[in-house]
PDB file of C-alpha atoms in Angstrom:
ATOM      1  CA  UNK A   1       0.000   0.000   0.000  1.00 67.00           C
ATOM      2  CA  UNK A   2       1.299   3.448  -0.874  1.00 75.00           C
ATOM      3  CA  UNK A   3       2.069   5.778   1.992  1.00 83.00           C
ATOM      4  CA  UNK A   4      -0.017   8.539   0.471  1.00 88.00           C
ATOM      5  CA  UNK A   5      -2.857   7.793  -1.933  1.00 90.00           C
ATOM      6  CA  UNK A   6      -4.935  10.047  -4.135  1.00 91.00           C
ATOM      7  CA  UNK A   7      -7.512   9.570  -6.835  1.00 86.00           C
ATOM      8  CA  UNK A   8      -5.543  10.386 -10.004  1.00 83.00           C
ATOM      9  CA  UNK A   9      -8.582  11.784 -11.786  1.00 83.00           C
ATOM     10  CA  UNK A  10      -8.825  13.498 -14.119  1.00 88.00           C
ATOM     11  CA  UNK A  11     -11.622  15.600 -12.756  1.00 92.00           C
ATOM     12  CA  UNK A  12     -13.215  17.581 -15.541  1.00 95.00           C
ATOM     13  CA  UNK A  13     -15.638  20.175 -14.224  1.00 95.00           C
ATOM     14  CA  UNK A  14     -17.242  23.343 -15.566  1.00 96.00           C
ATOM     15  CA  UNK A  15     -16.089  26.760 -14.508  1.00 97.00           C
ATOM     16  CA  UNK A  16     -17.834  27.868 -11.336  1.00 97.00           C
ATOM     17  CA  UNK A  17     -18.314  24.350 -10.023  1.00 97.00           C
ATOM     18  CA  UNK A  18     -17.231  23.100  -6.621  1.00 97.00           C
ATOM     19  CA  UNK A  19     -14.819  20.199  -6.596  1.00 96.00           C
ATOM     20  CA  UNK A  20     -13.303  18.183  -3.768  1.00 95.00           C
ATOM     21  CA  UNK A  21     -10.326  15.850  -3.541  1.00 91.00           C
ATOM     22  CA  UNK A  22      -9.409  13.403  -0.849  1.00 93.00           C
ATOM     23  CA  UNK A  23      -6.076  11.956   0.118  1.00 94.00           C
ATOM     24  CA  UNK A  24      -5.382   9.107   2.518  1.00 94.00           C
ATOM     25  CA  UNK A  25      -2.165   8.391   4.359  1.00 91.00           C
ATOM     26  CA  UNK A  26      -1.061   5.188   6.009  1.00 89.00           C
ATOM     27  CA  UNK A  27       1.403   6.272   8.666  1.00 82.00           C
ATOM     28  CA  UNK A  28      -0.266   7.545  11.812  1.00 79.00           C
ATOM     29  CA  UNK A  29       3.040   9.159  12.787  1.00 78.00           C
ATOM     30  CA  UNK A  30       2.505  11.717  10.050  1.00 73.00           C
ATOM     31  CA  UNK A  31       2.687  15.154  11.562  1.00 79.00           C
ATOM     32  CA  UNK A  32       2.134  17.831   8.948  1.00 87.00           C
ATOM     33  CA  UNK A  33       0.057  17.976   5.827  1.00 91.00           C
ATOM     34  CA  UNK A  34      -0.008  20.163   2.777  1.00 90.00           C
ATOM     35  CA  UNK A  35      -1.612  20.617  -0.582  1.00 93.00           C
ATOM     36  CA  UNK A  36       0.681  21.533  -3.448  1.00 91.00           C
ATOM     37  CA  UNK A  37      -0.247  22.538  -6.932  1.00 93.00           C
ATOM     38  CA  UNK A  38       1.807  21.521  -9.943  1.00 89.00           C
ATOM     39  CA  UNK A  39       1.366  22.909 -13.412  1.00 89.00           C
ATOM     40  CA  UNK A  40       2.511  20.923 -16.395  1.00 82.00           C
ATOM     41  CA  UNK A  41       6.303  20.648 -16.551  1.00 76.00           C
ATOM     42  CA  UNK A  42       6.776  22.953 -13.576  1.00 82.00           C
ATOM     43  CA  UNK A  43       7.855  22.459  -9.997  1.00 82.00           C
ATOM     44  CA  UNK A  44       5.228  22.010  -7.281  1.00 86.00           C
ATOM     45  CA  UNK A  45       4.166  25.109  -5.420  1.00 86.00           C
ATOM     46  CA  UNK A  46       2.652  25.211  -1.973  1.00 86.00           C
ATOM     47  CA  UNK A  47      -1.073  25.850  -2.109  1.00 92.00           C
ATOM     48  CA  UNK A  48      -1.844  25.599   1.571  1.00 91.00           C
ATOM     49  CA  UNK A  49      -0.992  23.820   4.771  1.00 88.00           C
ATOM     50  CA  UNK A  50      -3.643  21.680   6.398  1.00 91.00           C
ATOM     51  CA  UNK A  51      -4.418  22.176  10.056  1.00 85.00           C
ATOM     52  CA  UNK A  52      -6.312  19.919  12.418  1.00 85.00           C
ATOM     53  CA  UNK A  53      -9.045  22.477  12.860  1.00 87.00           C
ATOM     54  CA  UNK A  54      -9.435  22.908   9.121  1.00 87.00           C
ATOM     55  CA  UNK A  55      -8.476  26.053   7.310  1.00 92.00           C
ATOM     56  CA  UNK A  56      -9.694  28.212   4.491  1.00 93.00           C
ATOM     57  CA  UNK A  57      -7.879  30.437   2.038  1.00 93.00           C
ATOM     58  CA  UNK A  58     -10.241  32.236  -0.280  1.00 96.00           C
ATOM     59  CA  UNK A  59     -11.960  29.650  -2.451  1.00 97.00           C
ATOM     60  CA  UNK A  60      -9.886  26.824  -1.024  1.00 97.00           C
ATOM     61  CA  UNK A  61     -10.723  24.847   2.103  1.00 97.00           C
ATOM     62  CA  UNK A  62      -8.535  22.128   3.553  1.00 96.00           C
ATOM     63  CA  UNK A  63      -9.488  19.655   6.246  1.00 95.00           C
ATOM     64  CA  UNK A  64      -7.702  16.957   8.199  1.00 94.00           C
ATOM     65  CA  UNK A  65      -9.234  13.880   9.776  1.00 92.00           C
ATOM     66  CA  UNK A  66      -6.589  12.178  11.872  1.00 90.00           C
ATOM     67  CA  UNK A  67      -8.875   9.414  13.063  1.00 90.00           C
ATOM     68  CA  UNK A  68      -9.572   8.291   9.518  1.00 91.00           C
ATOM     69  CA  UNK A  69      -6.182   9.404   8.242  1.00 92.00           C
ATOM     70  CA  UNK A  70      -7.279  11.521   5.360  1.00 92.00           C
ATOM     71  CA  UNK A  71      -7.098  15.105   4.229  1.00 95.00           C
ATOM     72  CA  UNK A  72      -9.308  16.918   1.796  1.00 96.00           C
ATOM     73  CA  UNK A  73      -9.235  19.941  -0.446  1.00 96.00           C
ATOM     74  CA  UNK A  74     -12.357  21.779  -1.543  1.00 97.00           C
ATOM     75  CA  UNK A  75     -12.298  24.326  -4.337  1.00 97.00           C
ATOM     76  CA  UNK A  76     -15.344  26.566  -4.691  1.00 97.00           C
ATOM     77  CA  UNK A  77     -16.288  28.678  -7.690  1.00 97.00           C
ATOM     78  CA  UNK A  78     -13.561  27.026  -9.763  1.00 97.00           C
ATOM     79  CA  UNK A  79     -11.678  29.109 -12.315  1.00 97.00           C
ATOM     80  CA  UNK A  80     -10.012  28.090 -15.548  1.00 97.00           C
ATOM     81  CA  UNK A  81      -6.692  28.899 -13.895  1.00 96.00           C
ATOM     82  CA  UNK A  82      -7.326  26.214 -11.275  1.00 97.00           C
ATOM     83  CA  UNK A  83      -6.561  23.570 -13.901  1.00 96.00           C
ATOM     84  CA  UNK A  84      -3.499  21.756 -12.584  1.00 95.00           C
ATOM     85  CA  UNK A  85      -2.416  18.678 -10.704  1.00 92.00           C
ATOM     86  CA  UNK A  86      -2.990  18.829  -6.966  1.00 94.00           C
ATOM     87  CA  UNK A  87      -0.549  16.949  -4.820  1.00 92.00           C
ATOM     88  CA  UNK A  88      -1.242  15.802  -1.301  1.00 92.00           C
ATOM     89  CA  UNK A  89       1.901  15.961   0.809  1.00 89.00           C
ATOM     90  CA  UNK A  90       2.581  14.371   4.164  1.00 89.00           C
ATOM     91  CA  UNK A  91       5.505  15.257   6.372  1.00 84.00           C
ATOM     92  CA  UNK A  92       7.147  12.926   8.818  1.00 76.00           C
ATOM     93  CA  UNK A  93       8.969  15.357  11.025  1.00 68.00           C
ATOM     94  CA  UNK A  94      10.766  12.634  12.930  1.00 65.00           C
ATOM     95  CA  UNK A  95      12.381  11.471   9.721  1.00 61.00           C
ATOM     96  CA  UNK A  96      12.516  14.967   8.282  1.00 64.00           C
ATOM     97  CA  UNK A  97      11.054  14.016   4.952  1.00 71.00           C
ATOM     98  CA  UNK A  98       7.963  14.652   2.931  1.00 77.00           C
ATOM     99  CA  UNK A  99       6.078  12.185   0.791  1.00 83.00           C
ATOM    100  CA  UNK A 100       3.976  13.148  -2.194  1.00 85.00           C
ATOM    101  CA  UNK A 101       0.762  11.560  -3.298  1.00 87.00           C
ATOM    102  CA  UNK A 102       0.432  10.659  -6.945  1.00 84.00           C
ATOM    103  CA  UNK A 103      -1.579  13.796  -7.620  1.00 89.00           C
ATOM    104  CA  UNK A 104      -5.089  14.496  -8.813  1.00 92.00           C
ATOM    105  CA  UNK A 105      -5.489  16.128 -12.196  1.00 92.00           C
ATOM    106  CA  UNK A 106      -8.111  18.828 -12.403  1.00 95.00           C
ATOM    107  CA  UNK A 107      -9.323  20.336 -15.629  1.00 95.00           C
ATOM    108  CA  UNK A 108     -11.753  23.244 -15.600  1.00 96.00           C
ATOM    109  CA  UNK A 109     -13.718  23.773 -18.788  1.00 95.00           C
ATOM    110  CA  UNK A 110     -15.339  27.046 -19.871  1.00 94.00           C
TER     111      UNK A 110
ATOM    112  CA  UNK B   1      10.772  34.753   0.101  1.00 67.00           C
ATOM    113  CA  UNK B   2      12.955  31.683   0.084  1.00 75.00           C
ATOM    114  CA  UNK B   3      14.444  30.872  -3.307  1.00 86.00           C
ATOM    115  CA  UNK B   4      16.078  27.696  -4.503  1.00 90.00           C
ATOM    116  CA  UNK B   5      18.027  27.832  -7.718  1.00 93.00           C
ATOM    117  CA  UNK B   6      18.428  24.621  -9.674  1.00 95.00           C
ATOM    118  CA  UNK B   7      20.690  24.207 -12.689  1.00 95.00           C
ATOM    119  CA  UNK B   8      20.650  23.212 -15.408  1.00 95.00           C
ATOM    120  CA  UNK B   9      16.972  23.479 -16.246  1.00 93.00           C
ATOM    121  CA  UNK B  10      17.379  20.941 -19.007  1.00 93.00           C
ATOM    122  CA  UNK B  11      20.180  18.758 -20.305  1.00 96.00           C
ATOM    123  CA  UNK B  12      20.645  16.230 -23.067  1.00 96.00           C
ATOM    124  CA  UNK B  13      23.503  13.798 -22.706  1.00 95.00           C
ATOM    125  CA  UNK B  14      24.821  10.678 -24.365  1.00 96.00           C
ATOM    126  CA  UNK B  15      24.311   7.302 -22.799  1.00 96.00           C
ATOM    127  CA  UNK B  16      27.192   6.404 -20.515  1.00 96.00           C
ATOM    128  CA  UNK B  17      28.111   9.937 -19.547  1.00 97.00           C
ATOM    129  CA  UNK B  18      27.555  11.608 -16.193  1.00 97.00           C
ATOM    130  CA  UNK B  19      25.444  14.640 -15.462  1.00 97.00           C
ATOM    131  CA  UNK B  20      25.641  16.933 -12.455  1.00 97.00           C
ATOM    132  CA  UNK B  21      22.638  18.894 -11.216  1.00 97.00           C
ATOM    133  CA  UNK B  22      23.075  21.723  -8.721  1.00 96.00           C
ATOM    134  CA  UNK B  23      20.634  22.992  -6.196  1.00 95.00           C
ATOM    135  CA  UNK B  24      21.360  26.198  -4.275  1.00 94.00           C
ATOM    136  CA  UNK B  25      19.415  27.958  -1.586  1.00 90.00           C
ATOM    137  CA  UNK B  26      19.957  31.606  -2.376  1.00 90.00           C
ATOM    138  CA  UNK B  27      18.774  33.456   0.681  1.00 85.00           C
ATOM    139  CA  UNK B  28      18.594  30.911   3.448  1.00 84.00           C
ATOM    140  CA  UNK B  29      20.557  28.022   4.856  1.00 86.00           C
ATOM    141  CA  UNK B  30      19.100  24.661   3.980  1.00 84.00           C
ATOM    142  CA  UNK B  31      19.591  22.190   6.766  1.00 81.00           C
ATOM    143  CA  UNK B  32      18.164  19.395   4.680  1.00 86.00           C
ATOM    144  CA  UNK B  33      17.809  18.938   0.958  1.00 90.00           C
ATOM    145  CA  UNK B  34      15.680  16.413  -0.848  1.00 91.00           C
ATOM    146  CA  UNK B  35      15.997  15.054  -4.361  1.00 94.00           C
ATOM    147  CA  UNK B  36      12.963  13.875  -6.276  1.00 93.00           C
ATOM    148  CA  UNK B  37      12.413  12.273  -9.637  1.00 94.00           C
ATOM    149  CA  UNK B  38       9.232  12.582 -11.630  1.00 88.00           C
ATOM    150  CA  UNK B  39       8.365  10.482 -14.656  1.00 86.00           C
ATOM    151  CA  UNK B  40       5.697  11.692 -17.086  1.00 80.00           C
ATOM    152  CA  UNK B  41       2.203  11.735 -15.605  1.00 73.00           C
ATOM    153  CA  UNK B  42       3.483  10.466 -12.289  1.00 77.00           C
ATOM    154  CA  UNK B  43       4.076  12.138  -8.980  1.00 78.00           C
ATOM    155  CA  UNK B  44       7.352  13.101  -7.401  1.00 84.00           C
ATOM    156  CA  UNK B  45       9.229  10.163  -5.994  1.00 88.00           C
ATOM    157  CA  UNK B  46      11.690  10.873  -3.219  1.00 88.00           C
ATOM    158  CA  UNK B  47      15.131   9.604  -4.159  1.00 93.00           C
ATOM    159  CA  UNK B  48      17.242  10.716  -1.238  1.00 92.00           C
ATOM    160  CA  UNK B  49      17.558  13.060   1.682  1.00 90.00           C
ATOM    161  CA  UNK B  50      20.792  14.844   2.414  1.00 89.00           C
ATOM    162  CA  UNK B  51      21.988  16.788   5.410  1.00 85.00           C
ATOM    163  CA  UNK B  52      24.925  19.133   5.206  1.00 82.00           C
ATOM    164  CA  UNK B  53      28.182  17.405   5.965  1.00 81.00           C
ATOM    165  CA  UNK B  54      26.811  13.887   6.170  1.00 83.00           C
ATOM    166  CA  UNK B  55      26.032  11.060   3.799  1.00 87.00           C
ATOM    167  CA  UNK B  56      22.725  11.088   2.010  1.00 91.00           C
ATOM    168  CA  UNK B  57      19.952   8.713   2.978  1.00 91.00           C
ATOM    169  CA  UNK B  58      18.603   6.928  -0.073  1.00 94.00           C
ATOM    170  CA  UNK B  59      15.120   5.585  -0.514  1.00 90.00           C
ATOM    171  CA  UNK B  60      14.617   1.922  -1.195  1.00 90.00           C
ATOM    172  CA  UNK B  61      15.338   1.035  -4.794  1.00 92.00           C
ATOM    173  CA  UNK B  62      17.547   4.052  -5.498  1.00 94.00           C
ATOM    174  CA  UNK B  63      21.140   3.141  -6.299  1.00 94.00           C
ATOM    175  CA  UNK B  64      23.471   5.297  -4.251  1.00 93.00           C
ATOM    176  CA  UNK B  65      26.420   4.546  -6.511  1.00 94.00           C
ATOM    177  CA  UNK B  66      24.497   5.712  -9.537  1.00 96.00           C
ATOM    178  CA  UNK B  67      22.960   8.820  -8.035  1.00 96.00           C
ATOM    179  CA  UNK B  68      25.725  10.556  -6.143  1.00 95.00           C
ATOM    180  CA  UNK B  69      24.626  13.266  -3.773  1.00 94.00           C
ATOM    181  CA  UNK B  70      26.939  15.802  -2.219  1.00 90.00           C
ATOM    182  CA  UNK B  71      25.779  18.343   0.331  1.00 88.00           C
ATOM    183  CA  UNK B  72      29.002  20.136   1.109  1.00 82.00           C
ATOM    184  CA  UNK B  73      27.536  23.363   2.427  1.00 88.00           C
ATOM    185  CA  UNK B  74      24.309  24.709   3.862  1.00 87.00           C
ATOM    186  CA  UNK B  75      23.474  26.330   0.540  1.00 91.00           C
ATOM    187  CA  UNK B  76      24.515  23.779  -2.046  1.00 92.00           C
ATOM    188  CA  UNK B  77      23.634  20.202  -2.859  1.00 93.00           C
ATOM    189  CA  UNK B  78      24.498  18.364  -6.047  1.00 95.00           C
ATOM    190  CA  UNK B  79      23.092  15.251  -7.658  1.00 97.00           C
ATOM    191  CA  UNK B  80      25.294  13.448 -10.152  1.00 97.00           C
ATOM    192  CA  UNK B  81      23.713  10.855 -12.390  1.00 97.00           C
ATOM    193  CA  UNK B  82      26.592   8.568 -13.286  1.00 96.00           C
ATOM    194  CA  UNK B  83      26.753   6.457 -16.428  1.00 96.00           C
ATOM    195  CA  UNK B  84      23.367   7.732 -17.476  1.00 96.00           C
ATOM    196  CA  UNK B  85      21.082   5.546 -19.555  1.00 96.00           C
ATOM    197  CA  UNK B  86      17.881   6.380 -21.436  1.00 95.00           C
ATOM    198  CA  UNK B  87      15.778   5.007 -18.586  1.00 95.00           C
ATOM    199  CA  UNK B  88      17.269   7.722 -16.360  1.00 96.00           C
ATOM    200  CA  UNK B  89      15.562  10.342 -18.496  1.00 95.00           C
ATOM    201  CA  UNK B  90      13.251  12.137 -16.131  1.00 94.00           C
ATOM    202  CA  UNK B  91      12.444  15.382 -14.368  1.00 93.00           C
ATOM    203  CA  UNK B  92      14.646  15.845 -11.317  1.00 95.00           C
ATOM    204  CA  UNK B  93      13.633  18.351  -8.645  1.00 93.00           C
ATOM    205  CA  UNK B  94      15.386  19.389  -5.480  1.00 93.00           C
ATOM    206  CA  UNK B  95      13.749  20.749  -2.386  1.00 90.00           C
ATOM    207  CA  UNK B  96      15.434  22.567   0.442  1.00 87.00           C
ATOM    208  CA  UNK B  97      14.278  22.742   4.013  1.00 79.00           C
ATOM    209  CA  UNK B  98      15.188  25.798   6.017  1.00 69.00           C
ATOM    210  CA  UNK B  99      14.580  26.252   9.711  1.00 62.00           C
ATOM    211  CA  UNK B 100      11.961  28.885   9.167  1.00 62.00           C
ATOM    212  CA  UNK B 101      11.037  28.531   5.525  1.00 55.00           C
ATOM    213  CA  UNK B 102       9.420  25.137   5.286  1.00 66.00           C
ATOM    214  CA  UNK B 103      10.112  23.436   1.973  1.00 77.00           C
ATOM    215  CA  UNK B 104      11.117  25.305  -1.147  1.00 83.00           C
ATOM    216  CA  UNK B 105      11.494  23.644  -4.520  1.00 87.00           C
ATOM    217  CA  UNK B 106      13.936  24.259  -7.289  1.00 90.00           C
ATOM    218  CA  UNK B 107      12.561  24.729 -10.786  1.00 89.00           C
ATOM    219  CA  UNK B 108      13.588  21.237 -11.829  1.00 92.00           C
ATOM    220  CA  UNK B 109      15.952  19.713 -14.360  1.00 94.00           C
ATOM    221  CA  UNK B 110      14.693  17.823 -17.358  1.00 94.00           C
ATOM    222  CA  UNK B 111      17.243  15.164 -18.233  1.00 95.00           C
ATOM    223  CA  UNK B 112      17.154  13.384 -21.559  1.00 95.00           C
ATOM    224  CA  UNK B 113      19.647  10.609 -22.179  1.00 96.00           C
ATOM    225  CA  UNK B 114      20.099   9.627 -25.812  1.00 96.00           C
TER     226      UNK B 114
END
């Protein structure tokens, strides 16, 4: 079983729609969680950290469920520019390393 | 903000030759640097973790003698792909961890071995 698992998609949704992704992780020792965005042929860029209490940044909402070991990302009022691959990232602070999920491809159509 | 410079951005080399990729943290000291490889339509796979002044820790399945990592200073880490073969063609990305900056990625190196 992979340490971090995501639905690869692709998710193809119309502009303005709400879309949600989930990501599961296997190691309960995981300590920090992030969502990264990666555009085609570019490096990943941090979208947002994920906190236990859940957090929101504009149209983006991230949530963490430690009991079920998953994190989620919700995008409201999606824009064409949201088209990208979204990577779930889990940090093991004790080992000082981060593990990427396989990514979920999102395509927003006009 | 924190910046990580990675060079070269792309390289084409002949099979059997070696290629060195540099990763520099420009405005912060990187206590730990990570090297990832990404094949087309796949996610980043961690290859190794390096700490300044010590040997790199390689992930399972990554040949340490083929992918040489040197982290000689707090601002520079290098990855050398030795005796490169076409199957080593990939997108290599470094990431640097600073004490206050979290993780910052380089822009990546696209390696093509012909």
